[in-house]
Amino acid sequence: MATVSEFVIQRVREWGVSRVFAYPGDGIGEFDGALGKAERDGVGLQYVRPTHEEICSLMATAHAKFTGEVGVCIATSSPGAFHLLNGLYDAQMDNQPVVAIIGQQGLNALGTFTQQESNLERTMADVAVYVQTIVSPEQAQAVVDTAFRTALVRLGPAVIILPHDVQGMKMPKLAPANWVSRSSAVAPSTSIVPPQSEILRAAALINAGNKVTFIVGHGANGATDEVLKAAQACGAGLITTLRAKQVIPSDVPYHSQQLGLLGSLPSVHQMSGCDTLVFLGTNYPYGQFLPASGQARALQVDLKPEQMGLRYPTELNLWGDVKATLAALIPHLDQKTDLSWQNTIAEEMVAWENEMEAQAMVTYKDGVNPRRVYHELNKRLPPRAIVTADVGTTADWYGHHIRLRRGMLGDLSGRLASMLAAMPYAIAAKFAYSDRSVICTIGDGAFQMLGMNELITIKKYLNEWDNPQLIILVLHNDDLSQVSWEMRTEDANPVWPTSQNVESVDYAGWAELLGFTGIRVKTDDEVEAAWDAAFANRGITLIDAYTSKNVPPLPPHISREFAKNTAEALLKGDPDEMNVIRDSAKALVTEGIERVKGKLNIGQDRNDND
């Protein structure tokens, strides 16, 4: 007779899981033993053990994002469980199905203040869409099945708590009995389509518009063809959220990339000019960049009904899967013959891309231009490449310069915006698609958090990948640069070196110590050769790019408050005052020249009312 642990492992396999991200400990020890036995018997799960439990949960979330499958992470009781929280919140806030299996002290110890015993259900209640302790073998099947089913339907993390003594109990064959649920390991369909009456209302709303814009989120993943077909029919412009760069190919001429601080000027102009706004699978959180109330009629399509109609007053909220809903909607869309809206967006995007290239070519005295590093990376991305970005200025440059073509993937920690996620995301992507080239872009502050440790994980598993090419770009500027800029632009405070300085480390040397290729880039002229060498290397490469910390992550629209706060911060004695003034001036001059050349509406993007 199988134990509860052996049953749970088999049930996890029945849910289609083949890989787990885990860290051992005595609270989950019996379960770990069963995993080892299953591996020896040839019926186990691939067990990936990084250097920290937080990495496990971030990897599980990344696996879900890149594959559409349920990500699974495993950890021991209290300390291990607590370390999972950050990655589980990443799953919660980016609507990803993840199941966490965590250990607990024995049943008799609950509530008795014994070592590593804590109220894990209460701890996990805020982050989890479902959390339950298995207190008997008869309960195990229903809890496991409910956890997976709920994670898939409610798009969030579910938590299974497995006490140590229950892990080793014998698992009986379930028979009809009071209080015993006999459940199934069958995923429910999420291909939800709204009623026909709502489809017709949506079509009428869109058909009435002359300047239609789609804001496309990660919830539209897998619906690329449907989004493009709908946009072609109604002459819509396309904006993607940062996490949805992969949904719409960058070569679609009326795709203006992102909106907001790391977006494009054509996206700003879409928002100021559209008369119809369609949200597709997105809870875009930055309402300040959306149209004025009453300017545009709006509708939203999403599987998360509680997140609809939050950012802009929508007339119609369609609870449905984007792909299935668009398939039902497209036959009712009128074919627009006037494509001037799309054509204007396309023309502006040509000018915008010229501006981004010009910004990348600016040289700075105090380090490599980080824009240049991303610009040259983008030119060399191989087919089906996967790019991960961290938060901070790496996300700025990723948004401004990386253009994902059809078949490529890219992602980052979105609404949570957690530092260091780029490394576990990249490694999880490599496990999911070991034949692809993966590029991780990360700042030195995030790399020092736990990212450096994960080079050890890469070394451990490198030989399991069909294509061992993985490139890590570290932006080495010895500063928490995004927060430094936020101190200036948001709070009118000078940079505080005590909090912002990052100790300089030879990151390329650390990679070389582990047997990898390290490349140091200290001038702009070395950028192209560095990328060429990295992509020629069939192995692990770390590019240690000594970049300027004073390159301003200029938004497409600079408000009066942005400029005023920055000026005040500098006047208060910012330690980098002269470099910031010099480098910002260079960037602004380049911006102005390119906008005159491209005939982009400079007056409009400088208007505080945009």
mmCIF file of C-alpha atoms in Angstrom, residues 65-413:
data_model
loop_
_atom_site.group_PDB
_atom_site.id
_atom_site.type_symbol
_atom_site.label_atom_id
_atom_site.label_comp_id
_atom_site.label_asym_id
_atom_site.label_seq_id
_atom_site.Cartn_x
_atom_site.Cartn_y
_atom_site.Cartn_z
ATOM 1 C CA LYS A 65 4.374 32.000 -17.435
ATOM 2 C CA PHE A 66 6.522 30.466 -20.151
ATOM 3 C CA THR A 67 4.617 27.199 -20.629
ATOM 4 C CA GLY A 68 1.004 27.788 -19.573
ATOM 5 C CA GLU A 69 1.316 24.762 -17.275
ATOM 6 C CA VAL A 70 1.014 24.628 -13.499
ATOM 7 C CA GLY A 71 4.312 25.430 -11.803
ATOM 8 C CA VAL A 72 5.097 23.400 -8.678
ATOM 9 C CA CYS A 73 7.446 24.317 -5.831
ATOM 10 C CA ILE A 74 8.233 22.360 -2.666
ATOM 11 C CA ALA A 75 9.737 23.471 0.642
ATOM 12 C CA THR A 76 9.996 22.495 4.271
ATOM 13 C CA SER A 77 7.986 23.915 7.167
ATOM 14 C CA SER A 78 8.140 27.434 8.610
ATOM 15 C CA PRO A 79 11.453 28.905 7.340
ATOM 16 C CA GLY A 80 11.229 27.211 3.955
ATOM 17 C CA ALA A 81 7.560 28.079 3.610
ATOM 18 C CA PHE A 82 8.187 31.708 4.501
ATOM 19 C CA HIS A 83 10.957 31.936 1.907
ATOM 20 C CA LEU A 84 8.458 30.855 -0.774
ATOM 21 C CA LEU A 85 6.207 33.833 -0.161
ATOM 22 C CA ASN A 86 7.822 36.312 -2.536
ATOM 23 C CA GLY A 87 7.580 33.988 -5.525
ATOM 24 C CA LEU A 88 4.030 33.001 -4.594
ATOM 25 C CA TYR A 89 3.032 36.666 -4.493
ATOM 26 C CA ASP A 90 4.604 37.015 -7.928
ATOM 27 C CA ALA A 91 2.264 34.250 -9.109
ATOM 28 C CA GLN A 92 -0.714 35.840 -7.388
ATOM 29 C CA MET A 93 -0.142 39.317 -8.774
ATOM 30 C CA ASP A 94 0.600 38.109 -12.317
ATOM 31 C CA ASN A 95 -2.296 35.597 -12.349
ATOM 32 C CA GLN A 96 -0.245 32.415 -12.714
ATOM 33 C CA PRO A 97 -1.248 28.854 -11.708
ATOM 34 C CA VAL A 98 1.252 27.564 -9.144
ATOM 35 C CA VAL A 99 0.952 24.832 -6.517
ATOM 36 C CA ALA A 100 3.213 24.908 -3.465
ATOM 37 C CA ILE A 101 3.643 21.769 -1.363
ATOM 38 C CA ILE A 102 5.070 22.626 2.038
ATOM 39 C CA GLY A 103 5.938 20.572 5.091
ATOM 40 C CA GLN A 104 4.626 20.999 8.603
ATOM 41 C CA GLN A 105 5.361 19.523 12.000
ATOM 42 C CA GLY A 106 3.312 16.514 13.089
ATOM 43 C CA LEU A 107 -0.400 16.841 13.816
ATOM 44 C CA ASN A 108 0.030 16.532 17.567
ATOM 45 C CA ALA A 109 2.424 19.484 17.549
ATOM 46 C CA LEU A 110 0.026 21.956 15.954
ATOM 47 C CA GLY A 111 -0.614 24.893 18.251
ATOM 48 C CA THR A 112 1.951 23.805 20.860
ATOM 49 C CA PHE A 113 4.785 26.263 20.030
ATOM 50 C CA THR A 114 7.223 23.501 19.112
ATOM 51 C CA GLN A 115 10.228 24.121 16.897
ATOM 52 C CA GLN A 116 9.378 25.282 13.349
ATOM 53 C CA GLU A 117 5.654 24.913 13.991
ATOM 54 C CA SER A 118 3.631 27.916 12.932
ATOM 55 C CA ASN A 119 0.168 28.610 11.607
ATOM 56 C CA LEU A 120 0.986 28.125 7.944
ATOM 57 C CA GLU A 121 -2.640 28.275 6.844
ATOM 58 C CA ARG A 122 -2.944 31.759 8.304
ATOM 59 C CA THR A 123 0.421 32.772 6.827
ATOM 60 C CA MET A 124 -0.555 31.607 3.341
ATOM 61 C CA ALA A 125 -4.160 32.796 3.444
ATOM 62 C CA ASP A 126 -3.445 36.163 1.849
ATOM 63 C CA VAL A 127 -1.319 34.906 -1.037
ATOM 64 C CA ALA A 128 -3.148 31.693 -1.928
ATOM 65 C CA VAL A 129 -6.335 31.160 -3.917
ATOM 66 C CA TYR A 130 -6.632 27.914 -1.947
ATOM 67 C CA VAL A 131 -4.749 26.677 1.121
ATOM 68 C CA GLN A 132 -5.398 23.489 3.057
ATOM 69 C CA THR A 133 -3.623 21.181 5.482
ATOM 70 C CA ILE A 134 -3.964 17.451 4.779
ATOM 71 C CA VAL A 135 -4.881 15.982 8.161
ATOM 72 C CA SER A 136 -5.695 12.416 7.083
ATOM 73 C CA PRO A 137 -4.934 10.067 4.199
ATOM 74 C CA GLU A 138 -8.592 10.027 3.168
ATOM 75 C CA GLN A 139 -8.447 13.787 2.610
ATOM 76 C CA ALA A 140 -5.300 13.818 0.449
ATOM 77 C CA GLN A 141 -6.863 13.136 -2.937
ATOM 78 C CA ALA A 142 -9.462 15.884 -2.686
ATOM 79 C CA VAL A 143 -6.977 18.468 -1.399
ATOM 80 C CA VAL A 144 -4.436 17.813 -4.156
ATOM 81 C CA ASP A 145 -7.076 17.860 -6.883
ATOM 82 C CA THR A 146 -8.734 20.995 -5.523
ATOM 83 C CA ALA A 147 -5.393 22.779 -5.284
ATOM 84 C CA PHE A 148 -4.559 22.135 -8.939
ATOM 85 C CA ARG A 149 -8.069 22.810 -10.181
ATOM 86 C CA THR A 150 -8.338 26.070 -8.241
ATOM 87 C CA ALA A 151 -4.904 27.274 -9.344
ATOM 88 C CA LEU A 152 -5.865 26.710 -12.977
ATOM 89 C CA VAL A 153 -9.317 28.295 -12.809
ATOM 90 C CA ARG A 154 -8.611 31.188 -10.469
ATOM 91 C CA LEU A 155 -5.146 31.802 -11.929
ATOM 92 C CA GLY A 156 -3.113 32.022 -8.760
ATOM 93 C CA PRO A 157 -1.054 30.015 -6.263
ATOM 94 C CA ALA A 158 -2.583 27.191 -4.239
ATOM 95 C CA VAL A 159 -0.877 25.775 -1.154
ATOM 96 C CA ILE A 160 -0.934 22.205 0.143
ATOM 97 C CA ILE A 161 0.361 21.809 3.708
ATOM 98 C CA LEU A 162 1.578 18.296 4.466
ATOM 99 C CA PRO A 163 2.358 17.446 8.125
ATOM 100 C CA HIS A 164 5.359 15.199 8.606
ATOM 101 C CA ASP A 165 3.474 12.288 10.176
ATOM 102 C CA VAL A 166 0.734 12.375 7.533
ATOM 103 C CA GLN A 167 3.395 12.159 4.818
ATOM 104 C CA GLY A 168 4.241 8.608 5.868
ATOM 105 C CA MET A 169 0.716 7.303 6.568
ATOM 106 C CA LYS A 170 -0.705 4.565 4.368
ATOM 107 C CA MET A 171 -3.015 5.707 1.615
ATOM 108 C CA PRO A 172 -6.217 3.611 1.541
ATOM 109 C CA LYS A 173 -8.367 2.934 -1.475
ATOM 110 C CA LEU A 174 -11.246 5.356 -1.190
ATOM 111 C CA ALA A 175 -14.750 3.919 -0.946
ATOM 112 C CA PRO A 176 -18.154 5.615 -0.586
ATOM 113 C CA ALA A 177 -18.191 7.143 2.886
ATOM 114 C CA ASN A 178 -19.538 10.154 4.699
ATOM 115 C CA TRP A 179 -17.111 13.120 4.706
ATOM 116 C CA VAL A 180 -14.791 11.465 2.162
ATOM 117 C CA SER A 181 -14.515 13.116 -1.255
ATOM 118 C CA ARG A 182 -13.480 11.023 -4.236
ATOM 119 C CA SER A 183 -12.191 13.607 -6.693
ATOM 120 C CA SER A 184 -10.741 13.596 -10.198
ATOM 121 C CA ALA A 185 -7.453 14.832 -11.629
ATOM 122 C CA VAL A 186 -9.206 16.517 -14.540
ATOM 123 C CA ALA A 187 -8.622 20.166 -15.391
ATOM 124 C CA PRO A 188 -11.714 22.273 -16.055
ATOM 125 C CA SER A 189 -12.007 24.106 -19.334
ATOM 126 C CA THR A 190 -11.193 27.801 -19.189
ATOM 127 C CA SER A 191 -12.139 28.407 -22.825
ATOM 128 C CA ILE A 192 -15.014 30.587 -21.679
ATOM 129 C CA VAL A 193 -17.082 32.562 -24.197
ATOM 130 C CA PRO A 194 -19.596 35.246 -23.134
ATOM 131 C CA PRO A 195 -23.225 34.960 -24.252
ATOM 132 C CA GLN A 196 -23.992 35.789 -27.866
ATOM 133 C CA SER A 197 -25.901 38.902 -26.839
ATOM 134 C CA GLU A 198 -22.774 40.331 -25.213
ATOM 135 C CA ILE A 199 -20.653 39.397 -28.229
ATOM 136 C CA LEU A 200 -23.020 41.370 -30.444
ATOM 137 C CA ARG A 201 -22.940 44.361 -28.072
ATOM 138 C CA ALA A 202 -19.133 44.282 -28.122
ATOM 139 C CA ALA A 203 -19.081 44.142 -31.919
ATOM 140 C CA ALA A 204 -21.463 47.090 -32.165
ATOM 141 C CA LEU A 205 -19.324 49.145 -29.791
ATOM 142 C CA ILE A 206 -16.136 48.441 -31.738
ATOM 143 C CA ASN A 207 -17.786 48.934 -35.141
ATOM 144 C CA ALA A 208 -18.963 52.392 -34.065
ATOM 145 C CA GLY A 209 -15.396 53.546 -33.400
ATOM 146 C CA ASN A 210 -13.155 55.325 -35.892
ATOM 147 C CA LYS A 211 -9.956 55.273 -33.830
ATOM 148 C CA VAL A 212 -9.862 51.941 -32.026
ATOM 149 C CA THR A 213 -6.983 50.865 -29.805
ATOM 150 C CA PHE A 214 -6.393 47.439 -28.293
ATOM 151 C CA ILE A 215 -4.345 47.233 -25.086
ATOM 152 C CA VAL A 216 -3.116 43.642 -25.091
ATOM 153 C CA GLY A 217 -1.946 41.899 -21.920
ATOM 154 C CA HIS A 218 -0.357 38.566 -21.038
ATOM 155 C CA GLY A 219 -3.869 37.166 -20.667
ATOM 156 C CA ALA A 220 -3.994 37.214 -24.478
ATOM 157 C CA ASN A 221 -1.072 34.789 -24.682
ATOM 158 C CA GLY A 222 -1.866 32.194 -27.329
ATOM 159 C CA ALA A 223 -4.325 34.510 -29.082
ATOM 160 C CA THR A 224 -1.851 36.301 -31.356
ATOM 161 C CA ASP A 225 -3.612 35.403 -34.599
ATOM 162 C CA GLU A 226 -7.044 36.317 -33.245
ATOM 163 C CA VAL A 227 -5.853 39.708 -31.952
ATOM 164 C CA LEU A 228 -4.226 40.517 -35.291
ATOM 165 C CA LYS A 229 -7.279 39.429 -37.258
ATOM 166 C CA ALA A 230 -9.585 41.558 -35.105
ATOM 167 C CA ALA A 231 -7.245 44.565 -35.357
ATOM 168 C CA GLN A 232 -7.052 44.220 -39.143
ATOM 169 C CA ALA A 233 -10.828 44.159 -39.382
ATOM 170 C CA CYS A 234 -11.493 47.271 -37.297
ATOM 171 C CA GLY A 235 -8.315 49.184 -38.155
ATOM 172 C CA ALA A 236 -7.144 49.132 -34.553
ATOM 173 C CA GLY A 237 -3.817 50.258 -33.201
ATOM 174 C CA LEU A 238 -2.069 47.848 -30.844
ATOM 175 C CA ILE A 239 -0.362 48.511 -27.519
ATOM 176 C CA THR A 240 1.102 45.677 -25.445
ATOM 177 C CA THR A 241 1.816 45.648 -21.747
ATOM 178 C CA LEU A 242 5.403 44.933 -20.762
ATOM 179 C CA ARG A 243 4.611 41.285 -19.991
ATOM 180 C CA ALA A 244 2.825 40.904 -23.331
ATOM 181 C CA LYS A 245 5.657 41.924 -25.668
ATOM 182 C CA GLN A 246 5.687 38.319 -26.894
ATOM 183 C CA VAL A 247 1.978 38.310 -27.775
ATOM 184 C CA ILE A 248 2.173 40.729 -30.714
ATOM 185 C CA PRO A 249 5.197 40.471 -33.045
ATOM 186 C CA SER A 250 7.292 43.610 -33.166
ATOM 187 C CA ASP A 251 7.156 43.760 -36.969
ATOM 188 C CA VAL A 252 3.434 44.573 -36.953
ATOM 189 C CA PRO A 253 3.727 48.222 -38.058
ATOM 190 C CA TYR A 254 0.833 49.572 -35.958
ATOM 191 C CA HIS A 255 2.060 47.848 -32.784
ATOM 192 C CA SER A 256 3.446 50.750 -30.743
ATOM 193 C CA GLN A 257 4.906 48.546 -28.007
ATOM 194 C CA GLN A 258 4.311 49.693 -24.410
ATOM 195 C CA LEU A 259 2.521 52.571 -22.696
ATOM 196 C CA GLY A 260 3.772 54.627 -19.773
ATOM 197 C CA LEU A 261 7.180 55.391 -18.306
ATOM 198 C CA LEU A 262 8.905 52.718 -20.371
ATOM 199 C CA GLY A 263 6.603 52.946 -23.346
ATOM 200 C CA SER A 264 6.612 54.838 -26.635
ATOM 201 C CA LEU A 265 5.409 58.228 -27.780
ATOM 202 C CA PRO A 266 3.093 56.668 -30.412
ATOM 203 C CA SER A 267 1.389 54.822 -27.544
ATOM 204 C CA VAL A 268 0.906 58.150 -25.719
ATOM 205 C CA HIS A 269 -0.636 59.555 -28.888
ATOM 206 C CA GLN A 270 -2.939 56.548 -29.225
ATOM 207 C CA MET A 271 -4.253 57.222 -25.746
ATOM 208 C CA SER A 272 -4.828 60.921 -26.434
ATOM 209 C CA GLY A 273 -6.521 60.259 -29.778
ATOM 210 C CA CYS A 274 -8.497 57.009 -29.569
ATOM 211 C CA ASP A 275 -12.291 56.992 -29.393
ATOM 212 C CA THR A 276 -12.602 53.283 -28.546
ATOM 213 C CA LEU A 277 -10.474 51.300 -26.116
ATOM 214 C CA VAL A 278 -10.431 47.504 -25.870
ATOM 215 C CA PHE A 279 -8.596 45.799 -22.988
ATOM 216 C CA LEU A 280 -7.632 42.216 -23.845
ATOM 217 C CA GLY A 281 -6.356 40.072 -20.969
ATOM 218 C CA THR A 282 -4.793 42.894 -18.987
ATOM 219 C CA ASN A 283 -5.157 44.606 -15.647
ATOM 220 C CA TYR A 284 -3.003 47.512 -16.825
ATOM 221 C CA PRO A 285 -2.341 49.302 -13.512
ATOM 222 C CA TYR A 286 -1.221 52.783 -14.559
ATOM 223 C CA GLY A 287 -4.455 54.713 -14.947
ATOM 224 C CA GLN A 288 -2.660 58.044 -15.323
ATOM 225 C CA PHE A 289 -1.645 57.061 -18.855
ATOM 226 C CA LEU A 290 -5.163 56.125 -20.004
ATOM 227 C CA PRO A 291 -7.557 58.517 -21.784
ATOM 228 C CA ALA A 292 -9.572 61.126 -19.955
ATOM 229 C CA SER A 293 -12.918 59.856 -18.679
ATOM 230 C CA GLY A 294 -15.533 60.127 -21.380
ATOM 231 C CA GLN A 295 -13.032 60.443 -24.231
ATOM 232 C CA ALA A 296 -13.290 56.822 -25.335
ATOM 233 C CA ARG A 297 -15.878 54.091 -25.146
ATOM 234 C CA ALA A 298 -14.319 51.007 -23.637
ATOM 235 C CA LEU A 299 -14.754 47.293 -23.107
ATOM 236 C CA GLN A 300 -12.668 44.593 -21.444
ATOM 237 C CA VAL A 301 -12.199 40.854 -22.002
ATOM 238 C CA ASP A 302 -10.663 38.874 -19.148
ATOM 239 C CA LEU A 303 -10.796 35.652 -17.145
ATOM 240 C CA LYS A 304 -10.444 37.619 -13.895
ATOM 241 C CA PRO A 305 -13.834 39.297 -13.411
ATOM 242 C CA GLU A 306 -12.772 41.077 -10.228
ATOM 243 C CA GLN A 307 -10.112 42.939 -12.226
ATOM 244 C CA MET A 308 -12.443 44.279 -14.923
ATOM 245 C CA GLY A 309 -13.568 47.881 -15.155
ATOM 246 C CA LEU A 310 -11.004 48.982 -12.573
ATOM 247 C CA ARG A 311 -8.751 51.392 -14.454
ATOM 248 C CA TYR A 312 -11.141 53.022 -16.902
ATOM 249 C CA PRO A 313 -14.954 53.260 -16.983
ATOM 250 C CA THR A 314 -15.848 50.423 -19.357
ATOM 251 C CA GLU A 315 -19.290 50.043 -20.925
ATOM 252 C CA LEU A 316 -18.988 46.299 -21.293
ATOM 253 C CA ASN A 317 -17.004 43.675 -19.366
ATOM 254 C CA LEU A 318 -16.812 40.282 -21.056
ATOM 255 C CA TRP A 319 -15.920 37.430 -18.726
ATOM 256 C CA GLY A 320 -14.123 35.139 -21.107
ATOM 257 C CA ASP A 321 -10.937 33.731 -22.567
ATOM 258 C CA VAL A 322 -9.403 36.214 -25.005
ATOM 259 C CA LYS A 323 -8.743 33.682 -27.763
ATOM 260 C CA ALA A 324 -12.200 32.080 -27.642
ATOM 261 C CA THR A 325 -13.994 35.399 -27.195
ATOM 262 C CA LEU A 326 -12.239 37.021 -30.160
ATOM 263 C CA ALA A 327 -12.973 33.971 -32.309
ATOM 264 C CA ALA A 328 -16.670 34.515 -31.567
ATOM 265 C CA LEU A 329 -16.416 38.281 -32.043
ATOM 266 C CA ILE A 330 -14.447 38.528 -35.303
ATOM 267 C CA PRO A 331 -17.285 37.406 -37.649
ATOM 268 C CA HIS A 332 -19.358 40.352 -36.399
ATOM 269 C CA LEU A 333 -16.700 43.043 -36.918
ATOM 270 C CA ASP A 334 -17.117 45.341 -39.903
ATOM 271 C CA GLN A 335 -14.126 45.600 -42.220
ATOM 272 C CA LYS A 336 -12.778 49.144 -42.010
ATOM 273 C CA THR A 337 -11.693 50.707 -45.301
ATOM 274 C CA ASP A 338 -10.229 53.858 -43.752
ATOM 275 C CA LEU A 339 -6.931 52.748 -42.208
ATOM 276 C CA SER A 340 -5.551 56.227 -41.562
ATOM 277 C CA TRP A 341 -5.466 55.573 -37.780
ATOM 278 C CA GLN A 342 -3.251 52.509 -38.234
ATOM 279 C CA ASN A 343 -1.126 54.246 -40.852
ATOM 280 C CA THR A 344 -0.449 57.215 -38.573
ATOM 281 C CA ILE A 345 0.652 54.889 -35.774
ATOM 282 C CA ALA A 346 2.926 53.004 -38.182
ATOM 283 C CA GLU A 347 4.529 56.236 -39.419
ATOM 284 C CA GLU A 348 5.110 57.447 -35.871
ATOM 285 C CA MET A 349 6.657 54.107 -34.906
ATOM 286 C CA VAL A 350 9.263 54.473 -37.644
ATOM 287 C CA ALA A 351 10.235 57.825 -36.168
ATOM 288 C CA TRP A 352 10.169 56.415 -32.633
ATOM 289 C CA GLU A 353 12.474 53.532 -33.519
ATOM 290 C CA ASN A 354 14.879 56.044 -35.076
ATOM 291 C CA GLU A 355 14.781 57.997 -31.820
ATOM 292 C CA MET A 356 15.524 54.864 -29.777
ATOM 293 C CA GLU A 357 18.503 54.076 -32.009
ATOM 294 C CA ALA A 358 19.790 57.624 -31.707
ATOM 295 C CA GLN A 359 19.488 57.488 -27.912
ATOM 296 C CA ALA A 360 21.444 54.224 -27.949
ATOM 297 C CA MET A 361 24.282 55.865 -29.883
ATOM 298 C CA VAL A 362 24.817 58.719 -27.415
ATOM 299 C CA THR A 363 28.145 58.421 -25.570
ATOM 300 C CA TYR A 364 28.641 59.253 -21.911
ATOM 301 C CA LYS A 365 31.847 59.984 -20.013
ATOM 302 C CA ASP A 366 31.127 57.911 -16.930
ATOM 303 C CA GLY A 367 30.380 54.517 -18.482
ATOM 304 C CA VAL A 368 28.833 52.521 -21.286
ATOM 305 C CA ASN A 369 25.431 53.662 -22.520
ATOM 306 C CA PRO A 370 23.051 50.922 -21.258
ATOM 307 C CA ARG A 371 20.697 51.669 -24.123
ATOM 308 C CA ARG A 372 23.497 50.733 -26.540
ATOM 309 C CA VAL A 373 23.868 47.357 -24.825
ATOM 310 C CA TYR A 374 20.167 46.527 -25.287
ATOM 311 C CA HIS A 375 20.029 47.967 -28.797
ATOM 312 C CA GLU A 376 22.854 45.708 -29.948
ATOM 313 C CA LEU A 377 21.342 42.722 -28.154
ATOM 314 C CA ASN A 378 18.056 43.256 -29.957
ATOM 315 C CA LYS A 379 19.804 43.248 -33.345
ATOM 316 C CA ARG A 380 21.313 39.817 -32.573
ATOM 317 C CA LEU A 381 18.411 37.938 -30.993
ATOM 318 C CA PRO A 382 18.261 34.515 -32.655
ATOM 319 C CA PRO A 383 14.956 32.920 -33.679
ATOM 320 C CA ARG A 384 12.908 31.592 -30.727
ATOM 321 C CA ALA A 385 15.137 33.380 -28.208
ATOM 322 C CA ILE A 386 13.871 33.908 -24.657
ATOM 323 C CA VAL A 387 14.713 37.166 -22.880
ATOM 324 C CA THR A 388 14.155 37.845 -19.191
ATOM 325 C CA ALA A 389 14.391 41.269 -17.598
ATOM 326 C CA ASP A 390 14.678 42.386 -14.037
ATOM 327 C CA VAL A 391 12.887 45.367 -12.547
ATOM 328 C CA GLY A 392 14.508 48.780 -12.395
ATOM 329 C CA THR A 393 16.326 50.361 -15.300
ATOM 330 C CA THR A 394 16.760 46.933 -16.905
ATOM 331 C CA ALA A 395 12.979 46.962 -17.421
ATOM 332 C CA ASP A 396 13.211 50.481 -18.895
ATOM 333 C CA TRP A 397 15.777 49.448 -21.480
ATOM 334 C CA TYR A 398 13.947 46.157 -22.132
ATOM 335 C CA GLY A 399 10.761 48.098 -22.857
ATOM 336 C CA HIS A 400 12.434 50.726 -25.006
ATOM 337 C CA HIS A 401 14.790 48.563 -27.050
ATOM 338 C CA ILE A 402 13.852 44.862 -27.099
ATOM 339 C CA ARG A 403 11.559 43.854 -29.956
ATOM 340 C CA LEU A 404 10.328 40.277 -29.774
ATOM 341 C CA ARG A 405 9.514 38.639 -33.066
ATOM 342 C CA ARG A 406 7.038 35.822 -33.575
ATOM 343 C CA GLY A 407 8.177 32.712 -31.729
ATOM 344 C CA MET A 408 10.279 34.588 -29.174
ATOM 345 C CA LEU A 409 9.398 34.767 -25.479
ATOM 346 C CA GLY A 410 10.095 37.361 -22.826
ATOM 347 C CA ASP A 411 8.915 38.058 -19.295
ATOM 348 C CA LEU A 412 9.632 39.577 -15.912
ATOM 349 C CA SER A 413 8.058 40.021 -12.489
#
